[in-house]
Amino acid sequence: QTKFNEDLLTSTIEIQEKAFDDISRELHDNVGQQLSAATIYLNLLMQEAGQQQNSKLQTCRENISNSPQDIRHISQTLLGDKITQVGFIASLRIELSKINKLGLCRATLHTTEEPLLLDPRKEIILFRIVQEAISNATKHAAGSDIHIAIKKQEEQLKISITDTGKGFDTSDTKRTGIGLLNMESRAKTIGATYQLSSKIGLGTQVEIFL
């Protein structure tokens, strides 16, 4: 039964990763191309429009022109292969840069300079756990600060994601959503320990020990 549960969990994560890959490619190939086409049409309209309309069209073009770069960042954090190519720390920096740029939260990263030397599969799963924790903080922590700390001590890697948001009662089973269960399940597949602590008014902390 234990082996079956582990295989089922692994299969679920593989299916999720495949879905992320498909979404990433669809964003890059389809949405990105449409935005590029829209920019070309706007350039043509600006040549034909008067001065008053040109100002509005210019603002519109600038907004659209910035979108492909945002899509590339999103695609990179969805694509598992890209995470292993870029590296765990670099992928996290891209994720936090996106959040800071959007003004969703104020996010910082403190990490060791030592190479983490992670197994590629574990690297992707660790990134997904951190990504989920960040997503929860941006959605529920009401514009708080997010601090991510990565420490490597001998054979153990510790990752903590702390926010200064409103927190919640961890004993309230209604607050245990699919995202929290996902983080715990993913940690289990790579033999990591997952800990969640939160208090109302004092924020939330997720810790992973590998």
XYZ file of C-alpha atoms in Angstrom:
210
model
C 0.000 0.000 0.000
C 2.854 2.371 0.873
C 4.609 1.606 -2.424
C 1.337 2.131 -4.309
C 0.781 5.496 -2.595
C 4.326 6.609 -3.424
C 3.950 5.570 -7.084
C 0.586 7.342 -7.290
C 2.075 10.520 -5.831
C 5.012 10.392 -8.247
C 2.652 9.882 -11.199
C 0.504 12.823 -10.077
C 3.528 15.116 -9.942
C 4.714 13.913 -13.372
C 1.261 14.685 -14.820
C 1.322 18.156 -13.204
C 4.786 18.836 -14.650
C 3.589 17.751 -18.097
C 0.647 20.161 -17.769
C 3.023 22.982 -16.744
C 5.212 22.244 -19.782
C 2.194 22.341 -22.113
C 0.940 25.640 -20.633
C 4.427 27.144 -20.880
C 4.765 26.271 -24.570
C 1.242 27.491 -25.319
C 2.017 30.845 -23.663
C 5.277 31.202 -25.564
C 4.118 29.987 -28.982
C 0.540 31.243 -29.131
C 0.015 34.176 -26.768
C 3.500 35.559 -27.406
C 2.967 35.539 -31.174
C -0.415 37.248 -30.854
C 1.096 40.028 -28.737
C 3.883 40.508 -31.285
C 1.278 40.775 -34.046
C -0.707 43.299 -31.990
C 2.421 45.449 -31.605
C 2.938 45.455 -35.386
C -0.688 46.534 -35.995
C -0.338 49.308 -33.424
C 2.792 50.574 -35.158
C 0.823 50.749 -38.417
C -2.068 52.562 -36.704
C 0.337 55.095 -35.192
C 1.585 55.978 -38.665
C -1.979 56.682 -39.796
C -3.383 58.291 -36.632
C -3.320 61.929 -35.608
C -1.295 63.377 -32.739
C -4.080 63.053 -30.153
C -4.692 59.370 -30.881
C -0.956 58.708 -31.152
C -0.399 59.392 -27.457
C -3.013 56.807 -26.449
C -1.727 54.301 -28.969
C 1.821 54.802 -27.690
C 0.729 53.954 -24.127
C -1.102 50.887 -25.407
C 1.929 49.753 -27.414
C 4.253 50.135 -24.410
C 1.945 47.998 -22.260
C 1.752 45.282 -24.912
C 5.484 45.447 -25.647
C 6.274 44.633 -22.008
C 3.938 41.619 -21.969
C 6.123 39.152 -23.966
C 8.937 39.557 -21.432
C 6.502 38.860 -18.581
C 5.256 35.788 -20.459
C 8.839 34.563 -20.920
C 9.386 34.851 -17.160
C 6.172 32.936 -16.450
C 7.096 30.299 -19.036
C 10.520 29.824 -17.470
C 9.032 29.147 -14.036
C 6.485 26.709 -15.487
C 8.941 24.732 -17.595
C 10.681 22.065 -15.524
C 13.586 21.613 -17.952
C 14.247 25.347 -17.894
C 14.446 25.337 -14.089
C 17.167 22.680 -14.138
C 19.047 24.518 -16.916
C 18.919 27.917 -15.216
C 19.338 26.483 -11.720
C 17.244 26.523 -8.561
C 18.562 29.817 -7.153
C 18.459 31.673 -10.485
C 14.891 30.442 -11.104
C 13.876 31.739 -7.679
C 15.403 35.126 -8.467
C 13.324 35.292 -11.673
C 10.182 34.413 -9.700
C 10.826 37.048 -7.027
C 11.736 39.678 -9.628
C 8.366 39.108 -11.279
C 6.529 39.506 -7.948
C 8.421 42.676 -7.013
C 7.821 44.131 -10.465
C 4.072 43.537 -10.185
C 4.026 45.043 -6.679
C 2.175 42.028 -5.264
C 4.534 41.759 -2.287
C 8.041 42.801 -1.286
C 10.156 39.677 -1.742
C 13.780 39.070 -0.754
C 16.121 36.091 -1.034
C 19.009 35.258 1.295
C 21.102 32.300 0.220
C 24.435 30.588 0.571
C 27.021 31.041 -2.158
C 27.812 27.317 -2.073
C 26.553 25.261 -5.026
C 23.536 23.241 -3.921
C 24.378 20.247 -6.167
C 20.782 19.038 -6.222
C 19.352 16.105 -8.117
C 17.457 17.665 -11.087
C 14.162 15.991 -10.143
C 14.446 17.154 -6.537
C 15.406 20.622 -7.763
C 12.162 20.949 -9.735
C 10.013 19.659 -6.868
C 11.687 21.978 -4.341
C 11.091 24.899 -6.679
C 7.397 23.972 -6.992
C 7.044 23.886 -3.195
C 8.625 27.330 -2.830
C 6.567 28.607 -5.775
C 3.355 27.411 -4.074
C 4.361 29.028 -0.770
C 5.060 32.334 -2.543
C 1.743 32.096 -4.399
C -0.128 31.543 -1.124
C 1.608 34.536 0.447
C 0.791 36.861 -2.455
C -2.862 35.753 -2.444
C -3.581 35.601 1.276
C -0.946 37.603 3.158
C -2.331 41.015 2.143
C 0.678 42.799 0.613
C 3.190 41.604 3.169
C 6.943 41.102 2.960
C 8.172 37.673 1.875
C 11.590 36.487 3.034
C 13.165 33.348 1.593
C 16.263 31.936 3.282
C 18.326 29.012 1.990
C 20.966 27.483 4.234
C 23.224 24.521 3.606
C 24.788 22.844 6.635
C 26.879 19.780 5.917
C 24.441 17.301 4.356
C 21.225 19.186 5.131
C 19.524 21.877 3.076
C 17.043 24.147 4.839
C 14.633 26.418 2.955
C 12.321 28.781 4.805
C 9.634 31.000 3.296
C 8.327 33.574 5.758
C 5.710 36.254 5.242
C 4.643 39.090 7.514
C 0.982 38.812 6.585
C -2.178 38.278 8.612
C -1.539 34.579 9.298
C -4.217 32.001 10.064
C -5.273 29.335 12.542
C -3.529 26.110 11.448
C -5.980 24.009 13.470
C -8.839 25.218 11.251
C -9.236 22.353 8.763
C -11.255 24.584 6.437
C -8.081 26.587 5.795
C -6.126 23.494 4.695
C -6.461 24.008 0.953
C -5.114 22.009 -1.965
C -2.002 24.228 -2.123
C -0.880 23.306 1.396
C -1.529 19.615 0.770
C 0.387 19.883 -2.510
C 3.474 21.253 -0.765
C 3.424 18.476 1.830
C 2.893 15.771 -0.806
C 5.705 17.066 -3.000
C 8.102 17.207 -0.045
C 7.250 13.614 0.798
C 8.169 12.363 -2.687
C 11.790 13.538 -2.321
C 12.191 12.516 1.325
C 12.068 16.089 2.616
C 10.480 17.258 5.855
C 7.799 19.939 5.531
C 6.730 22.187 8.412
C 4.095 24.911 8.440
C 3.590 27.398 11.249
C 1.255 30.379 11.358
C -0.439 32.612 13.895
C -3.199 35.110 13.309
C -1.648 38.566 12.994
C 1.932 37.213 12.989
C 2.362 35.807 9.494
C 3.197 32.351 8.159
C 6.361 30.302 7.783
C 7.000 27.241 5.613
C 10.179 25.254 6.249
C 11.624 22.441 4.146
C 14.486 20.231 5.311
C 16.218 17.988 2.767
